[in-house]
Coordinates of C-alpha atoms and ligand atoms in Angstrom, one line a residue:
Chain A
X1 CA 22.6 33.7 23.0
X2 CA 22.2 33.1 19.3
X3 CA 20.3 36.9 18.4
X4 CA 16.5 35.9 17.1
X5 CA 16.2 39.2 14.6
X6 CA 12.7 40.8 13.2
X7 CA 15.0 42.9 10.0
X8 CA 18.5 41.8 8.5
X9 CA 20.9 43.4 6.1
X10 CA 21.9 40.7 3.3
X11 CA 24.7 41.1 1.6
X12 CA 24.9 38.3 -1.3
X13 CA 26.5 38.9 -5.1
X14 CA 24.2 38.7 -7.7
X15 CA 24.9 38.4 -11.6
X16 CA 28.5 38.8 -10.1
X17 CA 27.7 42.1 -8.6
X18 CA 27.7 42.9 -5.0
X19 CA 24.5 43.7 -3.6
X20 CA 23.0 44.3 -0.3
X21 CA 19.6 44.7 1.3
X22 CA 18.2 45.5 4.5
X23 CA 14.9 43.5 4.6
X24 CA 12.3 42.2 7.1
X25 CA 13.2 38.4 8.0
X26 CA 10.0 37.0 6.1
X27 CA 10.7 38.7 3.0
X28 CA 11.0 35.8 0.2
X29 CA 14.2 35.7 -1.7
X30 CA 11.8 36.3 -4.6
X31 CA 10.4 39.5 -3.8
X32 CA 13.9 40.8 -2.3
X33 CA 15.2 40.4 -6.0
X34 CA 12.5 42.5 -7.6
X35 CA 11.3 44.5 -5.0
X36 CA 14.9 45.6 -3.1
X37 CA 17.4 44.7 -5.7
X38 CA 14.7 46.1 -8.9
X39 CA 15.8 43.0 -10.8
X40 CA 12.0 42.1 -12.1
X41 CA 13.0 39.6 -14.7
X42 CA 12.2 36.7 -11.8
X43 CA 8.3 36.4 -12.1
X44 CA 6.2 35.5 -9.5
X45 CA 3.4 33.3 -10.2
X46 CA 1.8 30.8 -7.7
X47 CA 4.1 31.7 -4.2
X48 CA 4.4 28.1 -2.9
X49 CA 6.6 26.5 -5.4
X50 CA 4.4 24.6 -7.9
X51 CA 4.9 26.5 -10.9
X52 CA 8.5 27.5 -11.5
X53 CA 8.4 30.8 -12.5
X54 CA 10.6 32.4 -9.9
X55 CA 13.2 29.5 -10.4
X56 CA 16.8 31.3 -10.2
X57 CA 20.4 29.7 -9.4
X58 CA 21.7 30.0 -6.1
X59 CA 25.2 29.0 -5.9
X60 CA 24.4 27.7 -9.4
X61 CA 21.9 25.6 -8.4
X62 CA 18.3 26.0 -9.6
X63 CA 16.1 27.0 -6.1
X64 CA 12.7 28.1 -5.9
X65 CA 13.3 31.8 -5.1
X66 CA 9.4 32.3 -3.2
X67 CA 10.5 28.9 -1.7
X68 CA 13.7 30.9 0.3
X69 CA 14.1 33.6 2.6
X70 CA 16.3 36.7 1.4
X71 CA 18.0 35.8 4.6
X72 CA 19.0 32.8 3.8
X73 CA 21.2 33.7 0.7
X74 CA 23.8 35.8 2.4
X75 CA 27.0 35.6 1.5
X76 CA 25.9 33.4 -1.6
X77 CA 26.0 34.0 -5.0
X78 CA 22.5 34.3 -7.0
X79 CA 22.1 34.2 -10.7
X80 CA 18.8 35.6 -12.3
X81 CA 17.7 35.6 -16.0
X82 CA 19.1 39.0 -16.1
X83 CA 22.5 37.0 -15.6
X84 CA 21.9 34.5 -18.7
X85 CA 23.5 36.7 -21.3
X86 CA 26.9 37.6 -21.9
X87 CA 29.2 40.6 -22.7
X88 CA 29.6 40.3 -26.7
X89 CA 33.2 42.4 -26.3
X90 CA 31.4 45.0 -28.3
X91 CA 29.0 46.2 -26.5
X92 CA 26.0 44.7 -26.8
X93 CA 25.2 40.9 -25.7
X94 CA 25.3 37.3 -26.7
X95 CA 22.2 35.4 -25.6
X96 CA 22.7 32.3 -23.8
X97 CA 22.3 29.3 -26.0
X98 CA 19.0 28.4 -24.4
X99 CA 17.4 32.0 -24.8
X100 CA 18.4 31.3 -28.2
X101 CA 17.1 27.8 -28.5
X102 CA 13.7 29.4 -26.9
X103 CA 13.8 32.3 -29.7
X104 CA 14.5 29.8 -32.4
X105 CA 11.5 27.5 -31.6
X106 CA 9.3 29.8 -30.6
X107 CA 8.9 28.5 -26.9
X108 CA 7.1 31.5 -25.3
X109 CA 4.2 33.0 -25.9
X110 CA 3.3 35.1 -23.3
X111 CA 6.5 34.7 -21.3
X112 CA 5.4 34.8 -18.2
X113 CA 6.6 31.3 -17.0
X114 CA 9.6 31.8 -19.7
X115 CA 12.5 33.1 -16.8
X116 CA 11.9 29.8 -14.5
X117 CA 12.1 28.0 -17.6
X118 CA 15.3 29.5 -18.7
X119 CA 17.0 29.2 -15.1
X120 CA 15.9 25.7 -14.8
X121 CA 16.9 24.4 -18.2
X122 CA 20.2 26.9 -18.3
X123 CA 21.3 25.0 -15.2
X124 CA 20.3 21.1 -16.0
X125 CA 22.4 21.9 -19.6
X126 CA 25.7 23.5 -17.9
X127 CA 25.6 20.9 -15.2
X128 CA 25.4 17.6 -17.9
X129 CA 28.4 16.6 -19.9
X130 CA 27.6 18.7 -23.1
X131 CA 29.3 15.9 -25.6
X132 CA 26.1 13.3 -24.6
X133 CA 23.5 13.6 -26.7
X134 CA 20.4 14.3 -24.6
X135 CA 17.6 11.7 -23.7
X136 CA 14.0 12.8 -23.6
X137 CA 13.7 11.5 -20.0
X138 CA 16.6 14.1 -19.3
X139 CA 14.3 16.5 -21.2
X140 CA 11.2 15.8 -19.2
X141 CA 12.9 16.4 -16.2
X142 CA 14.5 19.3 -16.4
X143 CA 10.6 20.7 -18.1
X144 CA 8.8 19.1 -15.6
X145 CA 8.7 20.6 -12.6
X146 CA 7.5 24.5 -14.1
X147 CA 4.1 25.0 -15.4
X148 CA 3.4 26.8 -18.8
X149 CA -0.1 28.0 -19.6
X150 CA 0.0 29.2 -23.0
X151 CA 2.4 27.7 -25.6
X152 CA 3.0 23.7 -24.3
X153 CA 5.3 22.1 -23.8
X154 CA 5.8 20.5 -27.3
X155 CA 8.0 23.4 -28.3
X156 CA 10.0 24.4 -25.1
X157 CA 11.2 20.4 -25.0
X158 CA 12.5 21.1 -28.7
X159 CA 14.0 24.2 -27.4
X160 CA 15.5 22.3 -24.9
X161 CA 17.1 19.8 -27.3
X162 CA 18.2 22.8 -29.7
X163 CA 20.2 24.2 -27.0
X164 CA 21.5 20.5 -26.1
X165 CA 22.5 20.5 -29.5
X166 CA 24.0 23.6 -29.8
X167 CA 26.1 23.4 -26.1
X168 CA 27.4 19.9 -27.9
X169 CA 28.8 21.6 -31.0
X170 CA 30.4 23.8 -29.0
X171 CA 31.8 21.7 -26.7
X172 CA 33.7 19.8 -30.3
Chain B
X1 CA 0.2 35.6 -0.3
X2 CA 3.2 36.5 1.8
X3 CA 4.1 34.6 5.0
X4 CA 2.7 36.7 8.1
X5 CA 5.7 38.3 9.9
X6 CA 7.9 36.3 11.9
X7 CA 11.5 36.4 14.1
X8 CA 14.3 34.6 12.2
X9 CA 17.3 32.7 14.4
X10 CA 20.1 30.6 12.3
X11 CA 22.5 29.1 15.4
X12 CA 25.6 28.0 14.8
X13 CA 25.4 24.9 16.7
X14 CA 23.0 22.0 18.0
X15 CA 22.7 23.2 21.2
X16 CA 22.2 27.0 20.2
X17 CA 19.3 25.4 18.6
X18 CA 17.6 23.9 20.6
X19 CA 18.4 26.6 23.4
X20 CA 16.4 29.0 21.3
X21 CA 13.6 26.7 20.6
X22 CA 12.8 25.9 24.4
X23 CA 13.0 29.8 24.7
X24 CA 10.4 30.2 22.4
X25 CA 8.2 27.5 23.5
X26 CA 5.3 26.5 21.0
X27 CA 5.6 29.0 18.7
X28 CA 8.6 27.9 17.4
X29 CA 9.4 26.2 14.3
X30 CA 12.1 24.4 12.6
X31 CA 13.2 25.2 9.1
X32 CA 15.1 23.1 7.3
X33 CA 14.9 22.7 3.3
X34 CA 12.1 25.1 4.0
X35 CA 10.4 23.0 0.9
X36 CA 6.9 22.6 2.5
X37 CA 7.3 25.1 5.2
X38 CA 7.4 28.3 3.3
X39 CA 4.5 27.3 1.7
X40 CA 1.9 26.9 4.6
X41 CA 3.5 29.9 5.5
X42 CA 2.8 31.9 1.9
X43 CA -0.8 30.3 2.5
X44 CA -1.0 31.4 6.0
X45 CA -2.1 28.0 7.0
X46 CA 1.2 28.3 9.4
X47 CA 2.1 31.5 11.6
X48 CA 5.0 30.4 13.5
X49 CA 6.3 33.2 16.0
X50 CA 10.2 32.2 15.4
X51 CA 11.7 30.3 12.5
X52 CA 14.9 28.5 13.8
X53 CA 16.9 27.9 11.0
X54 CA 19.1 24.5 11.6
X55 CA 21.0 25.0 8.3
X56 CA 24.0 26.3 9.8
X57 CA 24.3 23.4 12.4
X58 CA 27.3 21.6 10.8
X59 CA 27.6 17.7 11.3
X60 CA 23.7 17.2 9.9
X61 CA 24.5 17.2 6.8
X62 CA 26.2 13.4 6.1
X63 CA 24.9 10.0 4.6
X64 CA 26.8 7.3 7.0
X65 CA 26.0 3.8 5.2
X66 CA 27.0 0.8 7.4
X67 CA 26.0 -3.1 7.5
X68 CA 23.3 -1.6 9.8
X69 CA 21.7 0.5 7.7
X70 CA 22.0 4.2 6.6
X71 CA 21.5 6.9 8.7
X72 CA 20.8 10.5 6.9
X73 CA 21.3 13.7 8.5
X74 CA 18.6 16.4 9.1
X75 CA 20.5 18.4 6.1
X76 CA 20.7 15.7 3.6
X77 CA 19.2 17.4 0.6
X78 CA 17.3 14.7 -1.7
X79 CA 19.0 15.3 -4.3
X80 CA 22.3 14.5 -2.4
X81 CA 20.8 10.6 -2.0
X82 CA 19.6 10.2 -5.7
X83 CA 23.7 9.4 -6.6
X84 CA 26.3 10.8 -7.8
X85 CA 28.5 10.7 -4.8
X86 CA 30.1 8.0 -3.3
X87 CA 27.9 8.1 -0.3
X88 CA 24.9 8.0 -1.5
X89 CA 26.3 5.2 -3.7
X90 CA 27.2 3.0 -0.7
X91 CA 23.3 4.4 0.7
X92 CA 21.8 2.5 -2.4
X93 CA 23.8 -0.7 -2.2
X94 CA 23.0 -1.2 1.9
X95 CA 19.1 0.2 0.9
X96 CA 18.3 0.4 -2.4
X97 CA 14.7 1.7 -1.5
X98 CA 16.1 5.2 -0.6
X99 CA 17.1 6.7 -3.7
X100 CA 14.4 4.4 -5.4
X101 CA 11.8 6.6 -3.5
X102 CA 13.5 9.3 -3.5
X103 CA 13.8 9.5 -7.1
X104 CA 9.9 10.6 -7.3
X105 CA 10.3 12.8 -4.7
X106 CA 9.2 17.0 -6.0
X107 CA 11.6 18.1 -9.0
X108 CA 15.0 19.0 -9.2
X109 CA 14.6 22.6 -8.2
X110 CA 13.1 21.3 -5.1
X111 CA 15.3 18.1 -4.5
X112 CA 18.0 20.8 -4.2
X113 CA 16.8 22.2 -1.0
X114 CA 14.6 19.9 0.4
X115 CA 15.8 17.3 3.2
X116 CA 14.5 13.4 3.7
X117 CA 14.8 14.4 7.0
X118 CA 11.9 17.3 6.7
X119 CA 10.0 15.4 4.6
X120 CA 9.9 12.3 7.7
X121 CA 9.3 15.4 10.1
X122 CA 6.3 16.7 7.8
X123 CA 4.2 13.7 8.3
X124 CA 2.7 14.3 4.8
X125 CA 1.2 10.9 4.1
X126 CA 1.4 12.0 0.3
X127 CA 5.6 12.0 1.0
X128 CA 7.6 9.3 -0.3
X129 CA 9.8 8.9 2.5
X130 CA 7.8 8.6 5.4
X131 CA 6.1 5.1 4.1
X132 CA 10.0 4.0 2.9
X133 CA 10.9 5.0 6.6
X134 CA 8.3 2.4 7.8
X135 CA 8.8 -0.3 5.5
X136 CA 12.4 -0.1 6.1
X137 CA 11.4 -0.5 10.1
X138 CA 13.7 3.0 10.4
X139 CA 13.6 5.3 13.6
X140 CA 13.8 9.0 13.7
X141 CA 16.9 10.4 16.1
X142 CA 16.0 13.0 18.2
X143 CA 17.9 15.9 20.3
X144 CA 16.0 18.0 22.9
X145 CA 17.7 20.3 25.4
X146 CA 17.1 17.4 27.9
X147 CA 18.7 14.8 26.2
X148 CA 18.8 12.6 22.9
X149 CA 16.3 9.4 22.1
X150 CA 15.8 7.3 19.1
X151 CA 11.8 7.0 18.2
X152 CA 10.7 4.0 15.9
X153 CA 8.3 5.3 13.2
X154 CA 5.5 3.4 14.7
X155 CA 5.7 5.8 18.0
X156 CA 6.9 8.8 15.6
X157 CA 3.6 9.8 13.1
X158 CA 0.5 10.2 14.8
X159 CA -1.2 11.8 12.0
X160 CA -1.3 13.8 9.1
X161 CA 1.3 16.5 9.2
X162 CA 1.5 15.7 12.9
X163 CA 4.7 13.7 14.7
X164 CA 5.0 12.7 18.6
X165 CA 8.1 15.2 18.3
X166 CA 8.1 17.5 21.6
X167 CA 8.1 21.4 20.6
X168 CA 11.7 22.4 21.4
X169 CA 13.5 19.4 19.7
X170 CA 15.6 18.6 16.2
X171 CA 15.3 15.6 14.6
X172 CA 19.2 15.1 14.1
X173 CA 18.5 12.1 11.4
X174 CA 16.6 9.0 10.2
X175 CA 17.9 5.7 10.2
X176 CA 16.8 3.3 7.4
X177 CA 18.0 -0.4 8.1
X178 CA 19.7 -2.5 5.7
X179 CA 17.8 -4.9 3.3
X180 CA 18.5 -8.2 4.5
X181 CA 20.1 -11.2 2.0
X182 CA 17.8 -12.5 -0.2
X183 CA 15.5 -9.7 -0.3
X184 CA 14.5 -7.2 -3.2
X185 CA 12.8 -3.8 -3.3
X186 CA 10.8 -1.5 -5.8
X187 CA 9.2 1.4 -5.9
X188 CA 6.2 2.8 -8.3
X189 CA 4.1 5.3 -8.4
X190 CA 1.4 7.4 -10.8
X191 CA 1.2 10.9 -10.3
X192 CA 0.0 13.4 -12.7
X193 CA 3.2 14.9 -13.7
X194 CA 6.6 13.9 -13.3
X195 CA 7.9 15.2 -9.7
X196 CA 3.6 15.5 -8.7
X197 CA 3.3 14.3 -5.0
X198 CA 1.3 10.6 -6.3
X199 CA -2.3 9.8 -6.8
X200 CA -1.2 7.0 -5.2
X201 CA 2.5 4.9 -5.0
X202 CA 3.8 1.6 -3.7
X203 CA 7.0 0.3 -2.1
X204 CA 7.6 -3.3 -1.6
X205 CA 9.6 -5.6 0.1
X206 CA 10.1 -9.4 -1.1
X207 CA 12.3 -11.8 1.0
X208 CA 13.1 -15.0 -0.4
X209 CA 14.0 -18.6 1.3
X210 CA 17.2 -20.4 0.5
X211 CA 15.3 -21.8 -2.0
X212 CA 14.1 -18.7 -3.7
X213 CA 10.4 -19.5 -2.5
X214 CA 8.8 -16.1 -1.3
X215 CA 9.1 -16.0 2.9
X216 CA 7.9 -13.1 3.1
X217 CA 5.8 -10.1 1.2
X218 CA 5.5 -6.3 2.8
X219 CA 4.4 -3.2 1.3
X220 CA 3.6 0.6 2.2
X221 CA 1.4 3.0 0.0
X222 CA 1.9 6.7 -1.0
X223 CA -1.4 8.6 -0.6
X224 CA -3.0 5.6 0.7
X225 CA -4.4 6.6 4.1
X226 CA -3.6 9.0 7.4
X227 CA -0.5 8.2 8.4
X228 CA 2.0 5.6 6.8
X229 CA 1.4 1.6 7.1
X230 CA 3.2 -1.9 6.5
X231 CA 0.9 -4.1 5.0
X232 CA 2.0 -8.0 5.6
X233 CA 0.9 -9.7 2.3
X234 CA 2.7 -12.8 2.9
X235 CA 0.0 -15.3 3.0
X236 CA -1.5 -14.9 -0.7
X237 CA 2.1 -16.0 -1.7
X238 CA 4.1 -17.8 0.9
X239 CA 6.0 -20.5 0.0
X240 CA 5.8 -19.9 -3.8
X241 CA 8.6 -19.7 -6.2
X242 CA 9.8 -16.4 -6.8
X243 CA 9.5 -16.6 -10.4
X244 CA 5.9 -17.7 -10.5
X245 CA 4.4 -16.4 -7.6
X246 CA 0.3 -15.6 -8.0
X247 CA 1.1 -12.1 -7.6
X248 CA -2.3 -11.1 -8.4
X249 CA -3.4 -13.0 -5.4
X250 CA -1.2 -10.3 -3.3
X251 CA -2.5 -7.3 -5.9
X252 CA -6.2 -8.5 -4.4
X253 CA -5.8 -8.7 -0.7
X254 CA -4.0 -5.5 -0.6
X255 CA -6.6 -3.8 -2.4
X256 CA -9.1 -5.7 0.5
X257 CA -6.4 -4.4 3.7
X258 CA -5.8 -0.1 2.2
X259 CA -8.9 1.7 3.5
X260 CA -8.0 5.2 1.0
X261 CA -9.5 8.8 1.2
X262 CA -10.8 10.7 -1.6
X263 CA -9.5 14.0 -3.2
X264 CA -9.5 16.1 -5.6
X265 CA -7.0 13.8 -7.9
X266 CA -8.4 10.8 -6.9
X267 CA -11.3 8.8 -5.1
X268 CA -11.1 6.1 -3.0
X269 CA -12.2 3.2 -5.1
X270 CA -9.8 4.8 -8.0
X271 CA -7.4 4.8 -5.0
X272 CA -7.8 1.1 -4.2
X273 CA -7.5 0.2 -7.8
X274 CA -4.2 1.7 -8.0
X275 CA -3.0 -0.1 -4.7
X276 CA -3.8 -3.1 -7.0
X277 CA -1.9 -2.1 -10.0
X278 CA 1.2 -0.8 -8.6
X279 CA 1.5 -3.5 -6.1
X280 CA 1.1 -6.7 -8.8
X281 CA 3.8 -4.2 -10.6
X282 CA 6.1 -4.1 -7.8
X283 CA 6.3 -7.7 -6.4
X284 CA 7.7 -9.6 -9.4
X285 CA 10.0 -6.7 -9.8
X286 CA 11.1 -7.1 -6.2
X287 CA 11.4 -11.0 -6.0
X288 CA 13.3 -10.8 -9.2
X289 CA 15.8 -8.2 -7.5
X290 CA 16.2 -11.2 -5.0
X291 CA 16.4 -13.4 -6.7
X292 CA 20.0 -11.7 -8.3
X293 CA 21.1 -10.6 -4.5
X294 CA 20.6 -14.4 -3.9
X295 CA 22.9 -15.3 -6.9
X296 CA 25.2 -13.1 -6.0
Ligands
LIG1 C1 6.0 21.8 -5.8 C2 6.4 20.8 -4.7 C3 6.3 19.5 -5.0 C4 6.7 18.6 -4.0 N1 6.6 17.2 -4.3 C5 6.9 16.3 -3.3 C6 6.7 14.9 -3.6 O1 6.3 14.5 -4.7 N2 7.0 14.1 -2.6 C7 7.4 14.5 -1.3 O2 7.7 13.7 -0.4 N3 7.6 15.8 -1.1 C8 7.3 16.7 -2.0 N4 7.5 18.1 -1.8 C9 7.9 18.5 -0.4 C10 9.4 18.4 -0.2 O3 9.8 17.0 -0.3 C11 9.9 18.9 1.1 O4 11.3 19.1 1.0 C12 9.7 18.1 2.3 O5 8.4 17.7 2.5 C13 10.1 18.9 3.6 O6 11.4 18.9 3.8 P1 12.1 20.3 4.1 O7 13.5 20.0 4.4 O8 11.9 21.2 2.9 O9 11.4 20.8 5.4 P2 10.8 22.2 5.8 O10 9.9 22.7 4.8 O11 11.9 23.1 6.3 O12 10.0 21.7 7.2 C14 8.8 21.0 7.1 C15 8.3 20.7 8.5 O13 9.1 19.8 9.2 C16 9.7 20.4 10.3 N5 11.1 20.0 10.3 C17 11.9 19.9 9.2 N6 13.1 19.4 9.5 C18 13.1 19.2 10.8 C19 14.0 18.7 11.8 N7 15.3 18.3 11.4 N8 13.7 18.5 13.1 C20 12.4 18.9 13.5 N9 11.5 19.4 12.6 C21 11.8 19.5 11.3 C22 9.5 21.9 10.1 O14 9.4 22.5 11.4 C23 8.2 21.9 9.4 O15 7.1 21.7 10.2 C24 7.2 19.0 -2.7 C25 7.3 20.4 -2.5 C26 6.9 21.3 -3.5 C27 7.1 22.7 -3.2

């Protein structure tokens, strides 16, 4: 008989490391990242997937991580904003080109929505062919679907085209 | 808010699943994408005792186009029928209203967990696929530990967010029949924001006669009413050449047949309006896609 469990340990990779978590069945994927794994960079706004905040990458797709039980992710790989930048070789880190982009045109304010954002837009640039120049229906879908409060959206689209246009010089 | 606590089963197989659904009796639910369930669960509008997760069940998850029709399995993701692969492909050319509809359906983040399937099962009449399931003339498959059936979608919603599905039972897949020759489709909608369930959307159907006069006009609405509905608007255009059609005449009398609800988007008379505008936006568009299938 298939078991029917109240508690489950998880054991999933995330950012590449292996991680695992012994959690109650309802706990949201969400709240297993920052609550069990202490990876609070995933924010948590609305709970039933309207906003975007929480958005992270699950086998490098973007999911909504309040929209996903912790259970459901074992043995998968998660990627979380914490995950965006790289090793720099010396040290210190080389922000991904659309934490750069966002920096550049000043698309946060008060950053609350900014890692759902980041996740959402990291993932619709890696999975497009970088040489195409983007289209701003391309651009309104990959902003569309996460709600911003403070800054508008006029600047995180040109942060999403900076980063286009950034990921397409480097792919020459 | 968190979702109240709850026991968690993910079978392996069919069977399994419904084994520990009939166990559980009513207070157990099936999660699929988990796109609309997790939600009434965070809201506490939903406090299911056992969530059976089907998403280890393997054989759901295929898009089989034939003459017939396409049939799309309970793990179907809507993003898998928007394109890309060479099934869903095949899905667009036997039905082109599936990925039409389905392109309006949530936002990518969502598409890439959510299933047709669960959407059909929701009942939501604000989904996109239940009315394409209806104007299509599809059926639902359905297992239960007694045996499998195939329910047309007449027999299948009863109501909003309620189905005639049994409590211990999986719907395997939907089955969407193929557009017939000399027919076109489209699809429209205006929501709020791009991926927004609609304020209100329209799919259409227009079949032509072998001399491209219109035979026959059908639509279905989007957040237009309880539960979803084929309007017949035939008679304002029958017989009329595709190409000059009094479309309007259509746009009025299926403003005069909808009978919409009011909310906090939308009331009912803006409602009605809408059903106007999106379907004298739709028809041409359709008759002109059969008018090319006729060429063709
Ligand atoms: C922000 C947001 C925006 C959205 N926008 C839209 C939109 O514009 N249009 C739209 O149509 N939808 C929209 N959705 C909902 C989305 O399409 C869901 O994926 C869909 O409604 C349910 O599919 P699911 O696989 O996620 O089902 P789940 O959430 O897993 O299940 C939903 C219900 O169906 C039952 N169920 C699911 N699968 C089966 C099965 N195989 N057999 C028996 N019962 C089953 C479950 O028990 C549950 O009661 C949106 C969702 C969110 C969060």
């Amino acid at each position: 008989m298939t078991p029917v469990d109240a508690e489950r340990t998880v054991s999933l990779t995330v950012n590449g490391v292996p991680r695992e978590a012994t959690v109650p069945v309802r706990r949201l994927l969400s709240d297993a990242l920052r609550h069990d794994l202490g990876l609070t960079g995933t924010h948590v706004g609305c709970e039933h997937g309207v906003c975007g905040a929480c958005t992270v990458l699950v086998d490098g797709a973007p999911v909504r991580s309040c929209l996903v039980l912790a259970v459901q992710v074992d043995g998968r790989s998660v990627r979380t904003v914490e995950g965006l930048a790289r090793d720099d070789g010396r040290g210190g880190q080389l922000l991904h080109p659309v934490q750069e982009a966002f920096r550049e045109c000043h698309a946060l304010q008060c950053g609350f929505c900014t890692p759902g954002f980041l996740m959402t837009i990291a993932a619709g640039l890696e999975a497009r062919d970088a040489a195409e120049e983007i289209s701003e229906e391309e651009v309104d879908d990959m902003v569309g679907g996460n709600l911003c409060r403070c800054t508008g959206y006029a600047n995180i689209k040109k942060a999403v085209r900076h980063a286009a246009a950034a990921m397409r010089e480097d792919a020459r | 808010m968190k979702p109240a606590p709850f026991r968690y089963a993910d079978p392996g197989t069919l069977d399994e699943a419904l084994e520990v659904l009939s166990a559980e009796g009513e207070g157990a639910k099936v999660l699929a994408g988990g796109q609309s369930l997790l939600p009434l669960l965070s809201m506490r509008l939903a406090a299911p005792a056992v969530l059976v997760d089907i998403n280890r069940v393997p054989g759901l998850d295929t898009i089989e186009a034939t003459g017939d029709g396409v049939r799309v399995g309970a793990l179907v993701r809507h993003g898998a029928l928007l394109g890309g692969g060479p099934d869903a492909d095949a899905a667009a050319r036997v039905q082109p209203l599936l990925a039409r509809a389905t392109a309006h359906v949530a936002h990518p983040a969502i598409r890439n967990r959510g299933t047709t399937v669960g959407s059909i099962a929701h009942a939501d009449p604000s989904g996109e696929m239940t009315s394409v399931l209806a104007l299509t003339g599809g059926s639902v498959a359905v297992a239960t530990p007694s045996g499998t059936s195939e329910i047309p979608w007449a027999d299948f919603f009863v109501g909003p967010l309620e189905t005639s599905l049994p409590a211990a039972a999986v719907v395997t897949s939907a089955f969407f029949p193929a557009l017939p020759p000399r027919a076109g489709t489209a699809f429209a909608e205006i929501a709020r924001r791009r991926g927004d369930y609609a304020v209100c959307g329209a799919g259409v159907v227009v079949t032509l006669d072998d001399d491209r006069r219109v035979s026959a006009a059908r639509a279905a609405y989007i957040s237009v009413g309880l539960v979803p509905e084929v309007h017949d608007l035939t008679e304002a255009v029958a017989g009329q050449p595709a190409d000059a059609a009094d479309w309007s005449a259509a746009a009025a009398l299926a403003r005069g047949k909808v009978d919409p609800d009011a909310d906090l988007h939308a009331g009912a008379g803006y409602r009605r309006h809408l059903v106007g505008v999106l379907t004298g936006r739709t028809l041409p568009a359709a008759a002109a896609e059969a008018v090319s299938r006729s060429a063709a």
